[in-house]
Short mmCIF file of C-alpha atoms in Angstrom, two decimals:
data_model
loop_
_atom_site.label_atom_id
_atom_site.label_comp_id
_atom_site.label_asym_id
_atom_site.label_seq_id
_atom_site.Cartn_x
_atom_site.Cartn_y
_atom_site.Cartn_z
CA MET A 1 0.00 0.00 0.00
CA ALA A 2 1.27 3.47 -0.88
CA SER A 3 2.14 5.97 1.77
CA LYS A 4 -0.17 8.59 3.18
CA GLN A 5 2.05 11.25 1.61
CA ARG A 6 1.36 10.03 -1.88
CA LEU A 7 -2.37 10.05 -1.28
CA THR A 8 -2.08 13.60 0.04
CA GLU A 9 -0.36 14.44 -3.23
CA LEU A 10 -3.32 12.94 -5.07
CA ASP A 11 -5.60 15.42 -3.28
CA ALA A 12 -3.20 18.24 -4.14
CA LEU A 13 -3.34 17.27 -7.81
CA ARG A 14 -7.11 17.56 -7.60
CA GLY A 15 -6.70 21.03 -6.16
CA LEU A 16 -4.32 22.04 -8.95
CA ALA A 17 -6.78 20.72 -11.53
CA ALA A 18 -9.57 22.85 -10.05
CA LEU A 19 -7.35 25.94 -9.95
CA ALA A 20 -6.33 25.42 -13.58
CA VAL A 21 -9.96 25.20 -14.69
CA VAL A 22 -10.89 28.34 -12.73
CA LEU A 23 -8.09 30.34 -14.35
CA TYR A 24 -9.08 29.03 -17.77
CA HIS A 25 -12.67 30.16 -17.31
CA TYR A 26 -11.93 33.57 -15.80
CA PHE A 27 -9.32 34.52 -18.38
CA TYR A 28 -9.52 32.56 -21.63
CA ARG A 29 -13.17 31.41 -21.69
CA TYR A 30 -14.59 34.69 -20.40
CA ASP A 31 -12.64 36.50 -23.12
CA ALA A 32 -14.14 34.21 -25.77
CA LEU A 33 -17.68 34.81 -24.48
CA TYR A 34 -17.71 38.46 -23.45
CA GLY A 35 -14.25 39.88 -24.09
CA HIS A 36 -11.33 41.03 -21.93
CA PRO A 37 -10.24 44.19 -23.80
CA GLY A 38 -6.49 44.66 -23.69
CA LEU A 39 -5.92 41.70 -21.39
CA ALA A 40 -3.55 38.85 -22.30
CA VAL A 41 -5.44 35.58 -21.94
CA ASP A 42 -3.81 33.00 -24.22
CA TRP A 43 -1.62 31.68 -21.41
CA ALA A 44 -4.73 30.44 -19.59
CA TYR A 45 -5.80 28.12 -22.43
CA ALA A 46 -3.84 25.22 -20.93
CA GLY A 47 -6.10 25.38 -17.88
CA ARG A 48 -8.89 23.64 -19.74
CA PHE A 49 -6.89 20.42 -19.47
CA GLY A 50 -7.38 20.44 -15.74
CA VAL A 51 -10.56 18.53 -16.59
CA HIS A 52 -8.44 15.75 -18.09
CA LEU A 53 -6.50 15.50 -14.83
CA PHE A 54 -9.84 15.18 -13.02
CA PHE A 55 -10.71 12.27 -15.32
CA ILE A 56 -7.43 10.48 -14.56
CA ILE A 57 -8.06 10.93 -10.84
CA SER A 58 -11.61 9.59 -11.25
CA GLY A 59 -10.33 6.51 -13.08
CA PHE A 60 -7.89 5.88 -10.24
CA VAL A 61 -10.32 6.50 -7.35
CA ILE A 62 -13.41 4.80 -8.79
CA PHE A 63 -11.45 1.67 -9.66
CA TRP A 64 -9.98 1.76 -6.16
CA THR A 65 -13.41 2.15 -4.57
CA LEU A 66 -14.98 -0.68 -6.56
CA ASN A 67 -12.15 -2.98 -5.56
CA ARG A 68 -13.13 -2.40 -1.94
CA VAL A 69 -16.93 -2.67 -2.01
CA GLU A 70 -18.75 -5.82 -0.97
CA ARG A 71 -22.20 -5.12 -2.41
CA PRO A 72 -23.38 -3.11 -5.44
CA VAL A 73 -25.50 -0.86 -3.22
CA ASP A 74 -22.33 0.18 -1.38
CA PHE A 75 -21.03 1.87 -4.50
CA VAL A 76 -24.35 3.52 -5.32
CA ILE A 77 -24.64 5.02 -1.84
CA SER A 78 -21.01 6.11 -2.01
CA ARG A 79 -21.51 8.01 -5.26
CA VAL A 80 -24.91 9.52 -4.52
CA SER A 81 -23.97 10.81 -1.07
CA ARG A 82 -20.73 12.23 -2.39
CA LEU A 83 -21.98 13.94 -5.52
CA TYR A 84 -25.59 15.00 -5.23
CA PRO A 85 -26.24 17.02 -2.04
CA VAL A 86 -23.59 19.67 -2.67
CA TYR A 87 -24.44 19.63 -6.40
CA TRP A 88 -28.11 20.39 -5.68
CA PHE A 89 -27.07 23.37 -3.59
CA ALA A 90 -24.78 24.59 -6.39
CA VAL A 91 -27.58 24.33 -8.95
CA ALA A 92 -30.00 26.27 -6.72
CA LEU A 93 -27.45 28.97 -5.84
CA THR A 94 -26.23 29.48 -9.40
CA TYR A 95 -29.76 29.55 -10.84
CA CYS A 96 -30.92 32.15 -8.31
CA VAL A 97 -27.90 34.43 -8.72
CA VAL A 98 -27.93 34.32 -12.53
CA SER A 99 -31.71 34.85 -12.61
CA VAL A 100 -31.45 37.95 -10.40
CA MET A 101 -28.20 39.45 -11.70
CA GLY A 102 -28.40 38.30 -15.31
CA LEU A 103 -25.74 36.67 -17.46
CA PRO A 104 -26.34 36.99 -21.22
CA GLY A 105 -26.62 33.68 -23.01
CA ARG A 106 -26.36 31.59 -19.84
CA GLU A 107 -29.79 31.95 -18.21
CA VAL A 108 -32.15 28.96 -18.11
CA ASP A 109 -35.80 28.68 -17.11
CA SER A 110 -37.05 27.08 -13.92
CA VAL A 111 -38.04 23.82 -15.65
CA ALA A 112 -34.52 23.37 -17.01
CA ALA A 113 -33.09 24.21 -13.58
CA LEU A 114 -35.20 21.50 -11.95
CA ALA A 115 -34.14 19.01 -14.64
CA ASN A 116 -30.50 19.89 -13.87
CA LEU A 117 -30.96 18.27 -10.48
CA LEU A 118 -30.79 14.89 -12.23
CA MET A 119 -27.18 15.57 -13.26
CA PHE A 120 -27.73 13.59 -16.49
CA HIS A 121 -30.07 16.18 -18.01
CA GLN A 122 -27.66 16.73 -20.89
CA TRP A 123 -28.81 13.40 -22.36
CA PHE A 124 -32.25 14.97 -22.87
CA GLY A 125 -30.91 18.09 -24.55
CA ILE A 126 -31.64 20.27 -21.51
CA PRO A 127 -29.28 23.24 -21.07
CA HIS A 128 -26.98 23.46 -18.06
CA VAL A 129 -27.53 25.91 -15.22
CA ASP A 130 -23.74 26.18 -15.38
CA GLY A 131 -21.73 24.97 -18.35
CA VAL A 132 -19.21 23.11 -16.19
CA TYR A 133 -21.85 20.45 -15.50
CA TRP A 134 -21.05 18.77 -18.82
CA THR A 135 -18.16 16.94 -17.16
CA LEU A 136 -20.52 15.48 -14.55
CA THR A 137 -22.47 13.77 -17.33
CA VAL A 138 -19.21 12.27 -18.59
CA GLU A 139 -18.28 11.18 -15.07
CA LEU A 140 -21.67 9.55 -14.50
CA MET A 141 -21.33 7.61 -17.74
CA PHE A 142 -17.94 6.34 -16.62
CA TYR A 143 -19.46 5.28 -13.29
CA VAL A 144 -22.21 3.40 -15.12
CA TRP A 145 -19.68 1.45 -17.19
CA MET A 146 -17.51 0.67 -14.18
CA PHE A 147 -20.54 -0.37 -12.15
CA GLY A 148 -21.63 -2.65 -14.97
CA LEU A 149 -18.20 -4.30 -15.10
CA PHE A 150 -18.37 -4.76 -11.34
CA LEU A 151 -21.82 -6.38 -11.51
CA PHE A 152 -20.70 -8.86 -14.17
CA GLY A 153 -17.43 -9.70 -12.42
CA LEU A 154 -15.35 -8.03 -15.14
CA LEU A 155 -13.79 -5.24 -13.12
CA LYS A 156 -10.27 -6.67 -13.34
CA GLN A 157 -10.67 -6.76 -17.12
CA ALA A 158 -11.51 -3.05 -17.33
CA GLU A 159 -8.16 -2.12 -18.87
CA ARG A 160 -8.49 -4.70 -21.66
CA ILE A 161 -12.13 -3.92 -22.35
CA PHE A 162 -11.52 -0.18 -22.60
CA MET A 163 -8.44 -0.85 -24.72
CA VAL A 164 -10.58 -2.77 -27.22
CA VAL A 165 -13.10 0.07 -27.33
CA MET A 166 -10.39 2.68 -27.90
CA VAL A 167 -8.71 0.67 -30.64
CA ALA A 168 -12.04 0.14 -32.38
CA ASP A 169 -12.64 3.90 -32.31
CA VAL A 170 -9.20 4.56 -33.83
CA VAL A 171 -9.79 1.99 -36.57
CA VAL A 172 -13.09 3.66 -37.47
CA ARG A 173 -11.43 7.07 -37.55
CA LEU A 174 -8.52 5.88 -39.69
CA SER A 175 -11.01 4.37 -42.13
CA GLY A 176 -12.35 7.86 -42.78
CA SER A 177 -15.52 7.53 -40.71
CA ASP A 178 -16.65 8.65 -37.29
CA MET A 179 -18.53 6.93 -34.54
CA PRO A 180 -22.20 8.01 -34.43
CA PRO A 181 -22.58 10.94 -31.99
CA PHE A 182 -24.81 8.94 -29.67
CA LEU A 183 -22.27 6.10 -29.46
CA ASN A 184 -19.48 8.62 -29.02
CA GLN A 185 -21.22 10.01 -25.92
CA LEU A 186 -22.34 6.63 -24.64
CA LEU A 187 -18.79 5.27 -24.72
CA ILE A 188 -17.26 8.63 -23.60
CA LEU A 189 -14.70 8.07 -26.35
CA PRO A 190 -12.98 11.49 -26.26
CA TYR A 191 -12.10 10.99 -22.58
CA LEU A 192 -11.83 7.23 -22.24
CA PRO A 193 -7.99 7.30 -22.53
CA MET A 194 -7.78 9.52 -19.44
CA PHE A 195 -10.11 7.35 -17.35
CA THR A 196 -8.25 4.26 -18.51
CA ALA A 197 -4.93 5.86 -17.61
CA GLY A 198 -6.25 6.36 -14.08
CA ILE A 199 -7.08 2.65 -13.85
CA CYS A 200 -3.59 1.78 -15.11
CA PHE A 201 -2.00 4.05 -12.52
CA TYR A 202 -3.99 2.32 -9.79
CA ASN A 203 -2.77 -1.10 -10.90
CA ILE A 204 0.82 0.14 -11.04
CA TRP A 205 0.42 1.76 -7.61
CA GLN A 206 -0.79 -1.56 -6.22
CA GLY A 207 1.80 -3.63 -8.12
CA LEU A 208 -0.90 -5.45 -10.12
CA GLN A 209 -0.24 -6.44 -13.75
CA THR A 210 2.35 -3.69 -13.93
CA ASN A 211 3.73 -4.55 -17.38
CA ALA A 212 0.26 -4.75 -18.89
CA ALA A 213 -0.68 -1.47 -17.24
CA TYR A 214 2.33 0.31 -18.73
CA ARG A 215 1.49 -1.11 -22.17
CA THR A 216 -2.06 0.19 -21.87
CA LEU A 217 -0.73 3.58 -20.76
CA LEU A 218 1.40 3.66 -23.91
CA LEU A 219 -1.67 2.86 -26.00
CA CYS A 220 -3.60 5.64 -24.27
CA ALA A 221 -0.80 8.06 -25.15
CA VAL A 222 -0.78 6.93 -28.79
CA ILE A 223 -4.54 7.41 -29.06
CA LEU A 224 -4.30 10.87 -27.50
CA GLY A 225 -1.63 11.72 -30.06
CA ILE A 226 -3.89 10.59 -32.90
CA ASN A 227 -6.92 12.51 -31.65
CA HIS A 228 -5.30 15.81 -30.64
CA SER A 229 -2.96 18.48 -31.92
CA VAL A 230 0.72 18.39 -31.06
CA SER A 231 0.38 21.08 -28.37
CA GLN A 232 -2.67 19.42 -26.80
CA PHE A 233 -0.94 16.06 -26.88
CA ALA A 234 2.11 17.54 -25.15
CA LEU A 235 -0.07 18.97 -22.38
CA MET A 236 -1.82 15.63 -21.83
CA LEU A 237 1.49 13.80 -21.67
CA LEU A 238 2.69 16.35 -19.11
CA ILE A 239 -0.43 15.69 -17.04
CA MET A 240 0.11 11.93 -17.17
CA LEU A 241 3.80 12.32 -16.30
CA SER A 242 2.93 14.59 -13.36
CA PHE A 243 0.44 12.03 -12.06
CA TRP A 244 3.03 9.27 -12.36
CA LEU A 245 5.67 11.32 -10.55
CA ALA A 246 3.28 12.38 -7.79
CA VAL A 247 1.34 9.21 -7.06
CA ILE A 248 3.52 6.35 -8.29
CA ARG A 249 6.99 7.70 -7.56
CA GLY A 250 6.15 10.10 -4.73
CA ALA A 251 8.62 12.52 -6.30
CA LEU A 252 6.60 15.73 -6.06
CA GLY A 253 6.75 16.32 -2.35
CA PHE A 254 5.92 20.03 -2.72
CA LEU A 255 2.36 18.94 -3.45
CA THR A 256 1.90 18.24 0.25
CA TRP A 257 1.81 22.02 0.78
CA ARG A 258 -1.27 22.66 2.88
CA PRO A 259 -2.94 25.28 0.64
CA LEU A 260 -2.84 22.83 -2.28
CA VAL A 261 -4.27 20.03 -0.15
CA PHE A 262 -6.99 22.42 1.03
CA LEU A 263 -7.82 23.20 -2.60
CA GLY A 264 -8.12 19.49 -3.19
CA THR A 265 -10.52 19.17 -0.28
CA ILE A 266 -12.88 21.84 -1.64
CA SER A 267 -12.20 21.13 -5.33
CA TYR A 268 -15.57 19.56 -6.14
CA SER A 269 -17.55 22.44 -4.66
CA LEU A 270 -15.17 24.97 -6.21
CA TYR A 271 -15.62 23.38 -9.61
CA LEU A 272 -19.40 23.50 -9.28
CA VAL A 273 -19.77 27.18 -8.35
CA HIS A 274 -16.86 29.10 -9.81
CA GLN A 275 -17.89 29.69 -13.43
CA ASN A 276 -21.22 31.50 -13.75
CA LEU A 277 -21.00 33.11 -10.32
CA GLY A 278 -17.52 34.30 -11.21
CA TYR A 279 -18.73 35.66 -14.54
CA VAL A 280 -21.44 37.65 -12.75
CA VAL A 281 -18.82 39.24 -10.49
CA ILE A 282 -16.46 40.02 -13.37
CA GLN A 283 -19.28 41.62 -15.37
CA LEU A 284 -20.20 43.70 -12.33
CA PHE A 285 -16.65 45.06 -12.18
CA TYR A 286 -16.70 45.84 -15.90
CA GLY A 287 -20.02 47.63 -15.47
CA GLN A 288 -18.49 49.90 -12.82
CA ASP A 289 -15.32 50.48 -14.89
CA TRP A 290 -13.28 48.80 -12.20
CA PRO A 291 -10.11 46.82 -13.13
CA ALA A 292 -10.94 43.46 -14.69
CA VAL A 293 -8.15 41.68 -12.83
CA ALA A 294 -9.58 42.95 -9.55
CA GLY A 295 -12.91 41.48 -10.62
CA MET A 296 -11.31 38.11 -11.29
CA ILE A 297 -9.51 38.14 -7.94
CA THR A 298 -12.78 38.98 -6.21
CA ALA A 299 -14.56 36.22 -8.10
CA MET A 300 -11.84 33.77 -7.08
CA VAL A 301 -11.99 34.74 -3.40
CA LEU A 302 -15.79 34.56 -3.40
CA SER A 303 -15.77 31.17 -5.12
CA LEU A 304 -13.23 29.83 -2.61
CA LEU A 305 -15.34 31.10 0.27
CA ILE A 306 -18.59 29.60 -1.07
CA ALA A 307 -16.85 26.32 -1.93
CA SER A 308 -15.42 26.11 1.59
CA LEU A 309 -18.85 26.68 3.13
CA MET A 310 -20.34 24.04 0.84
CA THR A 311 -17.63 21.51 1.64
CA TYR A 312 -17.66 21.95 5.41
CA GLY A 313 -21.33 22.86 5.73
CA ILE A 314 -22.93 20.35 3.34
CA GLU A 315 -20.61 17.78 1.79
CA GLN A 316 -18.72 16.63 4.87
CA PRO A 317 -21.72 16.68 7.27
CA VAL A 318 -23.71 14.58 4.80
CA LEU A 319 -20.87 12.09 4.53
CA ARG A 320 -20.57 11.87 8.31
CA TRP A 321 -24.31 11.29 8.56
CA VAL A 322 -24.11 8.51 5.97
CA ARG A 323 -21.13 6.93 7.74
CA GLN A 324 -23.08 6.78 10.98
CA ARG A 325 -26.12 5.16 9.39
CA TYR A 326 -24.40 3.05 6.77
CA PRO A 327 -21.10 1.82 8.22
CA ARG A 328 -20.43 -0.46 5.25
CA ARG A 329 -20.18 2.46 2.87
CA PRO A 330 -16.73 2.35 1.16
CA PHE A 331 -14.52 5.35 1.73
CA SER A 332 -11.11 5.51 0.12
CA PRO A 333 -8.74 6.06 3.04
CA GLN A 334 -6.63 9.23 3.31
CA THR A 335 -8.06 10.85 0.18
CA SER A 336 -11.34 12.42 -0.75
CA GLU A 337 -13.39 11.06 -3.63
CA ARG A 338 -15.07 13.02 -6.33
#
């Protein structure tokens, strides 16, 4: 079993991923939507790949969790209690603030807001209360596939099964065709290499089928290279290398810095509330002719404050309540789950 330090580093990586996504949205994405006159934003583009780091972490943690559960209902309770309560609060808060303050092109009606509470509303063509929720649909689809493998006793074959799916997708692409959009979403093909990489890292971390895991990691890298530009591919390789150095080798000790670990603790809540609420704050500063950077700093501080209140006021109390009433619920030791 790996040391506590390495698992702390895993939490810190989650915090860095959240921070990267926030910077991407406040600088690069906001500029694309509404404009940041005279402000350099291109440097923040790389932050969008924080989502890919989240997917690697999910592959690692979900595979870890399923290897520890005794009954299928254990996993369901684990996921629902972790994801939904704080998400429902984020949906309600974001909908109310955007409805009152306004945010051009990002408002939704009350029916859509209620449908957002499902978390898989995207499958019905219902708009998001906050655009960041698209990744939750991807995550849920990954959970469904992993849960299915668990039910049929195929969990240990996950690497091979996903490898077959990825190779089939590449063959179709190289033949000049594309997977149907529905199948592309159902199989989460654009992101499957990252989830699979997380599973491989778990097996390497545990010393299980290490050679096979490294071969699958190489395949994941090749597929990423086929599907992305050179610069995007380089960023994804850097993310995978960083994960390997931090979790497998324990070579990034600076990640145990408390502020980074704290960011990891509140990362899920921060991810849920930072975008549209932050945009509202930034637009308010622009409307008053105040410095845009000051608006982004204010948005960041406000998002961190709200995320902290959500984590310690909703997420963690709910988990403690579930622990007390459902002692068999699987919790990954020494690291939070998303």
